[in-house]
Coordinates of C-alpha atoms in Angstrom, one line a residue:
X1483 CA 33.9 -15.6 -13.4
X1484 CA 32.8 -15.9 -17.0
X1485 CA 34.8 -16.5 -20.0
X1486 CA 34.5 -15.3 -23.3
X1487 CA 32.9 -18.0 -25.9
X1488 CA 32.5 -20.8 -23.2
X1489 CA 31.4 -24.0 -25.1
X1490 CA 28.5 -26.3 -23.7
X1491 CA 28.4 -29.2 -25.4
X1492 CA 25.1 -30.9 -27.1
X1493 CA 22.3 -32.5 -25.0
X1494 CA 20.5 -34.9 -27.0
X1495 CA 18.6 -36.5 -24.1
X1496 CA 16.5 -33.7 -23.3
X1497 CA 13.3 -32.3 -25.2
X1498 CA 13.8 -29.4 -27.5
X1499 CA 16.8 -28.5 -29.4
X1500 CA 19.9 -30.6 -29.1
X1501 CA 22.3 -28.3 -30.2
X1502 CA 25.4 -27.0 -28.8
X1503 CA 25.4 -23.7 -26.8
X1504 CA 28.0 -21.2 -27.1
X1505 CA 27.8 -18.0 -24.4
X1506 CA 29.8 -14.8 -24.9
X1507 CA 30.7 -12.7 -21.9
X1508 CA 32.7 -9.7 -21.3
X1509 CA 35.2 -11.5 -19.1
X1510 CA 34.0 -10.1 -15.9
X1511 CA 32.1 -10.9 -13.0
X1512 CA 28.2 -11.4 -13.3
X1513 CA 25.0 -11.2 -11.3
X1514 CA 22.0 -12.5 -11.5
X1515 CA 20.4 -9.2 -9.7
X1516 CA 21.3 -6.3 -12.1
X1517 CA 18.0 -4.8 -11.9
X1518 CA 18.6 -4.0 -8.2
X1519 CA 20.6 -1.3 -9.3
X1520 CA 17.1 0.8 -9.9
X1521 CA 16.5 0.2 -6.4
X1522 CA 20.1 1.6 -5.1
X1523 CA 19.2 4.5 -7.1
X1524 CA 15.7 4.9 -5.5
X1525 CA 17.1 4.3 -2.2
X1526 CA 19.6 7.1 -2.8
X1527 CA 17.3 9.5 -4.2
X1528 CA 15.0 9.2 -1.4
X1529 CA 17.5 9.7 1.1
X1530 CA 16.6 6.9 3.6
X1531 CA 20.2 6.0 4.4
X1532 CA 21.0 9.5 5.9
X1533 CA 17.7 9.8 7.3
X1534 CA 18.2 6.4 9.4
X1535 CA 21.9 7.3 10.6
X1536 CA 20.7 10.5 11.6
X1537 CA 18.0 9.4 14.2
X1538 CA 19.4 6.3 15.1
X1539 CA 22.9 7.1 16.4
X1540 CA 22.1 5.4 19.8
X1541 CA 21.8 1.9 18.4
X1542 CA 24.8 0.0 19.4
X1543 CA 26.7 -2.1 16.8
X1544 CA 29.8 -2.0 14.3
X1545 CA 27.5 -1.5 11.4
X1546 CA 25.6 1.5 10.4
X1547 CA 21.7 1.0 11.0
X1548 CA 20.9 1.9 7.7
X1549 CA 23.4 -0.7 6.3
X1550 CA 21.5 -3.4 8.4
X1551 CA 18.1 -2.1 7.1
X1552 CA 19.1 -1.7 3.6
X1553 CA 20.9 -5.2 3.5
X1554 CA 17.3 -7.1 4.9
X1555 CA 15.4 -4.9 2.3
X1556 CA 17.5 -5.7 -0.4
X1557 CA 17.3 -9.4 0.5
X1558 CA 13.8 -9.3 0.5
X1559 CA 13.6 -7.7 -2.8
X1560 CA 16.0 -10.3 -4.3
X1561 CA 13.9 -13.3 -3.1
X1562 CA 15.5 -14.3 0.3
X1563 CA 13.6 -14.5 3.5
X1564 CA 15.9 -16.1 6.1
X1565 CA 18.8 -14.9 7.8
X1566 CA 21.0 -17.7 6.4
X1567 CA 20.3 -16.0 3.2
X1568 CA 22.3 -13.0 3.9
X1569 CA 25.3 -14.5 2.4
X1570 CA 24.0 -14.5 -1.3
X1571 CA 24.2 -10.9 -1.3
X1572 CA 27.9 -11.2 -1.2
X1573 CA 28.3 -14.4 -3.2
X1574 CA 25.9 -13.4 -6.2
X1575 CA 27.3 -9.8 -6.7
X1576 CA 24.7 -7.7 -4.9
X1577 CA 27.2 -6.3 -2.4
X1578 CA 29.2 -4.7 -5.3
X1579 CA 26.1 -3.1 -7.0
X1580 CA 25.1 -1.6 -3.8
X1581 CA 28.9 -0.3 -2.9
X1582 CA 28.6 -2.2 0.6
X1583 CA 32.4 -2.9 1.9
X1584 CA 30.8 -6.1 3.8
X1585 CA 27.8 -7.8 4.3
X1586 CA 26.7 -8.4 7.9
X1587 CA 26.6 -12.1 9.1
X1588 CA 23.6 -13.7 10.2
X1589 CA 24.5 -13.9 13.6
X1590 CA 25.4 -10.2 13.8
X1591 CA 21.9 -9.5 12.1
X1592 CA 20.2 -11.5 14.6
X1593 CA 21.7 -9.8 17.4
X1594 CA 21.0 -6.5 15.9
X1595 CA 17.4 -7.2 15.8
X1596 CA 17.4 -8.0 19.5
X1597 CA 19.2 -5.1 20.7
X1598 CA 17.8 -2.3 18.5
X1599 CA 14.1 -3.2 18.3
X1600 CA 12.8 -0.9 20.6
X1601 CA 14.6 2.2 18.6
X1602 CA 14.3 1.0 15.1
X1603 CA 10.6 -0.2 15.1
X1604 CA 9.0 3.4 15.8
X1605 CA 11.7 4.8 13.6
X1606 CA 10.8 2.8 11.0
X1607 CA 7.3 3.3 11.1
X1608 CA 7.8 7.2 11.0
X1609 CA 10.1 6.3 7.9
X1610 CA 7.3 4.6 6.3
X1611 CA 4.8 7.4 6.6
X1612 CA 7.5 9.8 5.0
X1613 CA 8.0 7.4 2.1
X1614 CA 4.1 7.5 1.6
X1615 CA 4.2 11.2 1.8
X1616 CA 7.1 11.4 -0.8
X1617 CA 5.3 9.0 -3.0
X1618 CA 2.3 11.3 -3.0
X1619 CA 4.3 14.3 -3.7
X1620 CA 5.9 12.7 -6.6
X1621 CA 2.4 11.8 -8.0
X1622 CA 1.0 15.6 -7.6
X1623 CA -0.1 15.6 -4.1
X1624 CA -2.1 13.7 -1.3
X1625 CA -5.6 12.4 -2.3
X1626 CA -8.5 14.2 -1.4
X1627 CA -10.2 11.4 -0.1
X1628 CA -9.1 8.2 1.2
X1629 CA -10.1 4.7 2.8
X1630 CA -8.4 3.2 5.4
X1631 CA -8.3 -0.9 5.1
X1632 CA -7.3 -2.4 8.3
X1633 CA -6.9 -6.3 8.6
X1634 CA -5.2 -9.1 10.3
X1635 CA -3.0 -11.9 8.9
X1636 CA -2.2 -15.2 10.6
X1637 CA 1.6 -16.6 10.1
X1638 CA 1.9 -20.3 11.2
X1639 CA 4.9 -20.9 13.3
X1640 CA 6.3 -24.3 14.0
X1641 CA 7.5 -24.5 17.4
X1642 CA 7.4 -22.6 20.7
X1643 CA 10.8 -21.1 20.7
X1644 CA 9.8 -17.9 18.5
X1645 CA 8.8 -15.2 20.6
X1646 CA 5.0 -14.5 20.6
X1647 CA 4.0 -17.8 19.1
X1648 CA 0.9 -18.7 20.8
X1649 CA -2.1 -20.8 20.0
X1650 CA -5.1 -18.6 19.0
X1651 CA -7.1 -18.0 15.7
X1652 CA -5.7 -19.9 13.1
X1653 CA -7.9 -21.0 10.0
X1654 CA -4.7 -22.5 8.3
X1655 CA -3.9 -25.1 10.9
X1656 CA -5.8 -24.7 13.9
X1657 CA -4.1 -25.7 16.9
X1658 CA -0.7 -24.7 15.6
X1659 CA 0.9 -21.5 17.2
X1660 CA 1.3 -18.4 15.2
X1661 CA 2.0 -14.7 15.0
X1662 CA -1.2 -12.4 14.4
X1663 CA 0.0 -9.0 13.0
X1664 CA -2.3 -6.0 12.1
X1665 CA -1.7 -4.4 9.0
X1666 CA -3.4 -1.0 7.2
X1667 CA -3.2 0.2 3.8
X1668 CA -4.8 3.1 1.7
X1669 CA -7.3 1.6 -0.6
X1670 CA -7.1 4.0 -3.6
X1671 CA -3.3 4.0 -3.6
X1672 CA -2.4 1.0 -2.2
X1673 CA 0.3 2.7 0.1
X1674 CA 1.1 0.8 3.2
X1675 CA 0.3 2.8 6.5
X1676 CA 2.0 0.5 8.7
X1677 CA 2.2 -2.8 10.9
X1678 CA 1.5 -3.7 14.5
X1679 CA 2.9 -7.1 15.5
X1680 CA 1.2 -9.2 17.8
X1681 CA 1.2 -12.6 19.3
X1682 CA -0.8 -15.5 18.1
X1683 CA -3.5 -15.3 20.7
X1684 CA -4.3 -11.6 20.1
X1685 CA -7.8 -10.8 19.2
X1686 CA -8.4 -9.5 15.9
X1687 CA -9.3 -5.8 17.1
X1688 CA -6.6 -5.8 19.8
X1689 CA -4.8 -2.4 19.5
X1690 CA -6.9 -1.3 16.4
X1691 CA -8.6 1.8 18.3
X1692 CA -5.6 3.6 19.4
X1693 CA -3.8 2.9 16.0
X1694 CA -6.7 4.1 14.1
X1695 CA -6.8 7.5 15.8
X1696 CA -3.2 8.0 15.0
X1697 CA -3.6 7.2 11.1
X1698 CA -6.5 9.6 11.1
X1699 CA -4.6 12.3 12.4
X1700 CA -1.7 11.5 9.9
X1701 CA -3.8 11.5 6.9
X1702 CA -5.5 14.9 8.2
X1703 CA -2.3 16.5 8.5
X1704 CA -1.1 15.5 5.1
X1705 CA -4.3 17.0 3.6
X1706 CA -6.7 14.4 3.0
X1707 CA -10.4 15.9 3.3
X1708 CA -12.6 12.7 3.3
X1709 CA -11.5 9.4 5.5
X1710 CA -13.4 6.5 5.3
X1711 CA -12.5 3.2 7.5
X1712 CA -13.3 0.0 6.0
X1713 CA -13.3 -3.0 8.8
X1714 CA -14.2 -6.6 8.4
X1715 CA -16.6 -8.6 11.0
X1716 CA -13.5 -9.2 13.3
X1717 CA -13.6 -5.6 14.4
X1718 CA -17.2 -5.6 15.0
X1719 CA -17.6 -4.1 18.4
X1720 CA -19.8 -1.0 19.9
X1721 CA -16.6 0.8 21.2
X1722 CA -15.0 0.5 17.6
X1723 CA -18.1 2.2 16.4
X1724 CA -18.2 4.9 19.0
X1725 CA -14.2 5.4 18.4
X1726 CA -15.0 5.9 14.7
X1727 CA -17.8 8.5 15.2
X1728 CA -15.7 10.4 17.8
X1729 CA -13.0 10.9 15.1
X1730 CA -15.5 12.2 12.6
X1731 CA -14.5 9.8 9.9
X1732 CA -17.3 7.7 7.5
X1733 CA -16.8 4.1 8.3
X1734 CA -18.0 0.7 6.6
X1735 CA -18.0 -2.2 9.5
X1736 CA -19.1 -5.6 8.4
X1737 CA -21.5 -7.2 11.0
X1738 CA -21.4 -11.0 11.8
X1739 CA -25.0 -13.0 11.4
X1740 CA -25.8 -13.2 14.8
X1741 CA -29.3 -14.4 15.9
X1742 CA -29.9 -11.2 18.3
X1743 CA -29.3 -8.8 15.1
X1744 CA -32.6 -10.1 13.6
X1745 CA -34.9 -7.5 15.4
X1746 CA -32.5 -4.9 14.5
X1747 CA -33.0 -5.3 10.7
X1748 CA -35.9 -3.5 9.0
X1749 CA -38.6 -4.9 6.7
X1750 CA -37.1 -6.9 3.5
X1751 CA -37.9 -5.4 0.1
X1752 CA -37.1 -7.1 -3.2
X1753 CA -34.7 -5.0 -5.2
X1754 CA -34.3 -7.1 -8.3
X1755 CA -35.6 -10.5 -9.6
X1756 CA -34.6 -12.7 -12.5
X1757 CA -36.9 -13.0 -15.4
X1758 CA -37.9 -16.9 -14.5
X1759 CA -38.6 -15.3 -10.8
X1760 CA -36.5 -18.2 -9.3
X1761 CA -33.8 -15.5 -8.0
X1762 CA -34.1 -12.5 -6.2
X1763 CA -32.3 -9.7 -4.3
X1764 CA -33.8 -8.4 -1.0
X1765 CA -32.4 -5.5 1.0
X1766 CA -33.3 -4.1 4.5
X1767 CA -32.6 -1.0 6.2
X1768 CA -32.5 -0.7 10.0
X1769 CA -30.8 1.0 13.1
X1770 CA -28.2 -0.3 15.7
X1771 CA -26.5 1.8 18.2
X1772 CA -28.0 5.0 16.8
X1773 CA -26.2 3.7 13.1
X1774 CA -27.7 2.7 9.8
X1775 CA -27.9 -1.1 9.5
X1776 CA -27.9 -2.2 6.2
X1777 CA -28.7 -5.8 4.9
X1778 CA -28.3 -7.6 1.6
X1779 CA -29.7 -10.9 0.9
X1780 CA -29.7 -13.2 -2.2
X1781 CA -32.0 -16.2 -2.5
X1782 CA -33.2 -18.9 -4.8
X1783 CA -36.6 -20.5 -5.0
X1784 CA -36.4 -24.4 -4.2
X1785 CA -38.5 -26.6 -6.7
X1786 CA -40.7 -29.2 -5.5
X1787 CA -39.4 -32.8 -6.1
X1788 CA -41.9 -35.1 -8.2
X1789 CA -45.0 -36.0 -6.3
X1790 CA -44.5 -32.7 -3.8
X1791 CA -46.7 -29.7 -3.6
X1792 CA -45.0 -26.3 -4.5
X1793 CA -44.8 -24.7 -1.0
X1794 CA -42.7 -21.5 -2.8
X1795 CA -39.6 -22.4 -0.5
X1796 CA -36.6 -20.1 -0.7
X1797 CA -33.0 -20.9 0.2
X1798 CA -30.6 -17.9 1.1
X1799 CA -27.5 -18.2 -0.9
X1800 CA -25.8 -14.9 0.1
X1801 CA -26.3 -12.3 3.0
X1802 CA -24.3 -9.5 4.5
X1803 CA -25.1 -6.7 6.9
X1804 CA -22.9 -3.5 6.9
X1805 CA -22.8 -0.9 9.7
X1806 CA -22.3 2.7 8.2
X1807 CA -23.0 6.0 8.9
X1808 CA -22.6 7.4 5.3
X1809 CA -25.6 9.5 4.6
X1810 CA -27.6 8.8 1.4
X1811 CA -26.0 5.3 0.7
X1812 CA -28.3 2.3 0.0
X1813 CA -27.8 -1.3 1.2
X1814 CA -26.6 -2.5 -2.5
X1815 CA -24.1 0.5 -2.9
X1816 CA -22.8 -0.1 0.8
X1817 CA -22.0 -3.7 0.1
X1818 CA -20.4 -2.9 -3.0
X1819 CA -18.2 -0.4 -1.3
X1820 CA -17.2 -2.7 1.4
X1821 CA -16.1 -5.5 -1.3
X1822 CA -14.1 -3.0 -2.7
X1823 CA -11.8 -3.1 0.0
X1824 CA -11.1 -6.9 -0.3
X1825 CA -8.2 -5.9 -2.2
X1826 CA -6.5 -5.7 1.3
X1827 CA -5.8 -9.7 0.8
X1828 CA -3.9 -9.3 -2.3
X1829 CA -1.8 -6.6 -0.8
X1830 CA -1.4 -8.8 2.2
X1831 CA -0.4 -11.5 -0.3
X1832 CA 2.2 -9.4 -1.9
X1833 CA 3.9 -9.0 1.5
X1834 CA 4.0 -12.9 1.4
X1835 CA 5.7 -12.8 -1.8
X1836 CA 8.3 -10.6 -0.2
X1837 CA 8.8 -13.5 2.4
X1838 CA 7.5 -11.4 5.2
X1839 CA 6.9 -13.2 8.6
X1840 CA 9.0 -16.6 6.7
X1841 CA 11.5 -15.9 9.8
X1842 CA 11.1 -15.2 13.4
X1843 CA 13.7 -15.0 16.4
X1844 CA 13.2 -15.5 20.2
X1845 CA 12.6 -11.9 20.9
X1846 CA 9.3 -10.0 20.8
X1847 CA 10.8 -6.9 19.6
X1848 CA 13.0 -8.4 17.1
X1849 CA 9.8 -10.0 15.6
X1850 CA 8.2 -6.8 15.4
X1851 CA 11.2 -5.2 13.6
X1852 CA 11.3 -8.1 10.9
X1853 CA 7.5 -7.0 10.1
X1854 CA 8.5 -3.1 10.2
X1855 CA 11.1 -4.1 7.5
X1856 CA 9.0 -6.1 5.5
X1857 CA 6.4 -3.1 5.0
X1858 CA 9.3 -0.5 4.3
X1859 CA 10.3 -3.4 1.5
X1860 CA 6.8 -3.4 0.1
X1861 CA 6.5 0.5 0.2
X1862 CA 9.9 0.9 -1.7
X1863 CA 8.8 -1.9 -4.5
X1864 CA 5.3 0.4 -4.5
X1865 CA 7.0 3.5 -5.2
X1866 CA 9.2 1.7 -8.2
X1867 CA 6.4 0.3 -9.8
X1868 CA 3.9 2.9 -9.4
X1869 CA 5.9 6.1 -9.8
X1870 CA 9.2 5.2 -11.6
X1871 CA 8.3 2.3 -13.9
X1872 CA 4.5 3.1 -14.7
X1873 CA 2.5 1.9 -17.3
X1874 CA 1.5 -1.9 -16.9
X1875 CA 4.2 -2.5 -14.2
X1876 CA 1.7 -0.9 -11.7
X1877 CA -0.3 -4.3 -11.6
X1878 CA 2.6 -6.4 -11.4
X1879 CA 3.2 -8.2 -8.1
X1880 CA 6.3 -8.4 -6.5
X1881 CA 7.0 -11.9 -7.9
X1882 CA 6.6 -10.7 -11.4
X1883 CA 8.8 -7.6 -10.8
X1884 CA 11.6 -9.9 -9.3
X1885 CA 11.6 -12.2 -12.1
X1886 CA 11.3 -9.7 -15.0
X1887 CA 13.5 -6.7 -13.7
X1888 CA 15.3 -7.4 -10.4
X1889 CA 16.6 -10.6 -11.3
X1890 CA 18.1 -9.8 -14.5
X1891 CA 21.5 -10.8 -15.1
X1892 CA 24.4 -8.1 -16.0
X1893 CA 27.9 -7.6 -14.9
X1894 CA 28.0 -6.6 -11.2
X1895 CA 31.1 -4.0 -11.7
X1896 CA 28.6 -0.6 -12.1
X1897 CA 31.1 2.2 -11.4
X1898 CA 28.0 4.4 -12.1
X1899 CA 24.5 3.2 -11.7
X1900 CA 22.1 4.2 -14.2
X1901 CA 19.6 6.8 -13.9
X1902 CA 16.0 5.8 -13.0
X1903 CA 14.8 8.1 -15.8
X1904 CA 16.4 5.8 -18.3
X1905 CA 14.6 3.0 -16.8
X1906 CA 11.2 4.9 -17.6
X1907 CA 12.1 4.8 -21.3
X1908 CA 12.2 1.1 -21.3
X1909 CA 12.0 -1.6 -24.0
X1910 CA 10.0 -3.9 -21.5
X1911 CA 6.7 -1.9 -21.7
X1912 CA 4.5 -0.4 -24.5
X1913 CA 6.5 0.5 -27.7
X1914 CA 7.8 4.4 -27.4
X1915 CA 6.4 7.2 -29.6
X1916 CA 8.4 7.8 -32.8
X1917 CA 11.6 9.7 -32.8
X1918 CA 10.8 13.5 -32.4
X1919 CA 8.0 13.0 -30.1
X1920 CA 8.1 15.6 -27.2
X1921 CA 9.5 14.1 -23.9
X1922 CA 10.6 11.1 -25.3
X1923 CA 14.3 11.6 -24.6
X1924 CA 15.5 9.3 -21.5
X1925 CA 17.3 12.4 -19.9
X1926 CA 14.8 15.1 -20.9
X1927 CA 13.9 17.3 -18.0
X1928 CA 10.3 16.4 -17.9
X1929 CA 11.4 12.6 -17.1
X1930 CA 13.8 13.6 -14.6
X1931 CA 10.8 16.0 -12.9
X1932 CA 8.8 13.0 -12.8
X1933 CA 11.0 11.1 -10.3
X1934 CA 11.8 14.4 -8.6
X1935 CA 15.5 13.4 -8.7
X1936 CA 16.7 17.1 -9.7
X1937 CA 14.4 19.3 -7.6
X1938 CA 14.6 19.8 -3.8
X1939 CA 14.1 17.2 -1.2
X1940 CA 12.2 18.2 1.8
X1941 CA 12.2 15.7 4.7
X1942 CA 15.1 13.6 3.5
X1943 CA 18.6 14.4 3.5
X1944 CA 21.0 13.1 0.9
X1945 CA 22.7 10.1 2.3
X1946 CA 26.4 11.1 3.0
X1947 CA 29.0 9.3 0.7
X1948 CA 32.6 8.8 1.1
X1949 CA 34.6 8.7 4.4
X1950 CA 36.9 5.9 5.9
X1951 CA 36.9 2.8 4.0
X1952 CA 35.0 0.4 6.9
X1953 CA 32.7 -2.3 6.6
X1954 CA 30.3 0.4 8.4
X1955 CA 30.4 2.7 5.1
X1956 CA 30.0 2.3 1.6
X1957 CA 33.2 2.3 -0.6
X1958 CA 34.2 5.7 -1.2
X1959 CA 34.0 7.5 -4.4
X1960 CA 37.0 7.0 -6.7
X1961 CA 37.7 3.7 -5.3
X1962 CA 39.4 2.0 -8.5
X1963 CA 37.7 -1.1 -9.8
X1964 CA 39.1 -4.4 -9.5
X1965 CA 41.1 -5.5 -12.1
X1966 CA 39.3 -7.7 -14.7
X1967 CA 40.3 -11.3 -15.8
X1968 CA 42.4 -11.4 -19.2
X1969 CA 39.7 -12.6 -22.1
X1970 CA 40.0 -16.1 -23.3
X1971 CA 42.1 -14.9 -26.4
X1972 CA 44.7 -13.7 -24.0
X1973 CA 44.7 -16.8 -21.9
X1974 CA 44.6 -19.2 -24.6
X1975 CA 47.0 -17.6 -27.2
X1976 CA 46.4 -16.2 -30.8
X1977 CA 46.1 -19.7 -32.3
X1978 CA 43.1 -20.4 -30.5
X1979 CA 41.7 -17.1 -31.1
X1980 CA 42.2 -17.4 -34.5
X1981 CA 40.6 -20.7 -34.9
X1982 CA 37.4 -19.4 -32.9
X1983 CA 37.4 -16.5 -35.5
X1984 CA 37.1 -19.0 -38.3
X1985 CA 33.6 -20.3 -37.2
X1986 CA 31.9 -17.5 -35.0
X1987 CA 28.7 -18.4 -32.8
X1988 CA 26.2 -15.7 -32.3
X1989 CA 25.7 -14.7 -28.9
X1990 CA 23.1 -15.5 -26.5
X1991 CA 21.2 -12.2 -25.7
X1992 CA 18.9 -12.2 -22.6
X1993 CA 16.3 -9.3 -22.5
X1994 CA 13.8 -8.4 -20.1
X1995 CA 10.2 -9.2 -20.8
X1996 CA 7.3 -6.9 -20.8
X1997 CA 4.8 -7.3 -17.9
X1998 CA 2.2 -9.6 -19.8
X1999 CA 4.8 -12.0 -20.4
X2000 CA 4.0 -15.0 -18.4
X2001 CA 7.1 -17.6 -18.4
X2002 CA 6.4 -21.0 -17.6
X2003 CA 9.1 -21.2 -14.8
X2004 CA 11.7 -18.8 -12.8
X2005 CA 14.7 -18.6 -14.7
X2006 CA 16.4 -17.8 -11.6

């Protein structure tokens, strides 16, 4: 509870201003996650809760499946990542923002992970794809061409009690047990297509062929015409190349620098050289398994030392081989197209900012479900920044969105959440146009149509509201607000109120910062 005009004494021992600080509040509860109200609005606009409950009726438990999913997704967006962090949603006012009657206990959530993984993991995978389709509809339709970027990541585990913690490929801490999930993204749009959880001893390409066939079928069903697959050298194999040719997709597959590949490269040709002639770029075009093998090599001349003859020796600084079936593409263009897919490392890093893989349980299905929930949180945040906020927010990573928007303080008593269209006309981005400009009003039909909050919602039925007041349901509409605590003037009497009125202090205003603002530390 925050009192009005609370007084904080001076601090002469700290660097900066030593003056006293006077904070003014509204006399009610406050929360450090006021920006999560837009997450609730987006969750309800997409109808995710109703969709989950309508298809997960066989999952046992006291709580609705959608409440368990929503609680964990909100916790990841808030900044938590362990089951012991769930009580933060209750203590810090997040529960009241989302209208939950109760937050699941960490032990209850752990049991739910173990007993519902077989049903919820494939269900959330289908839900993730529906969210991708819905985002494309909000943006004007599915892209005509799409590049599937598939990559794996290593999550170090300390101890062997977590299910699937096996010793395998671990470049971070060799010899330590780990988990080795496989992720897929769309390069052009940044959408996550799903995750396949695997133990630490799994090969990089394990399960990639079967999953790739399903992803290609989904994209073609959505209307994507040209599909390209980009894979790193961990997926290099003849069976992978044959599978992509059978699927009829274009591909860029990096080839390891094996010695036996030297005979399949073509003759080296000089593509570019600097003015001094000390550095040059060479390319070669060969054939492997009936497919083009394109090679690129950068090298520099090694000058003779004093007293030695100039033998024109060269040192290779960079070399790469790419296997591709794209017609008419040269070695340099193929290498540049492959390097464009390196953004997948940033996408996986954003999952790390959402605490994906931070916690694990002693159940294989439970660990797979945790990763499914993490990619669902990523996609929800991606829709928020790309379709709802727009502008410079598109390039802001989850940590920045959490710092500048989601963790904004405000009173947690929200009888009516603000519309997302109001967030579109914000103070945090570029300066809005002058008054009278078309489509500038926050509640204009154009702004609401951009979010598709008033039109039809195919595939996502609206989440039901109301019903019995129980921990399994949100608070029904019309629930009277909790009584506010009396103000400081009412508690202390008119004498003190008059004395304070004689020396008013300016309130401390907390505003959202624009995306290009870089604070030195997290105020939360």
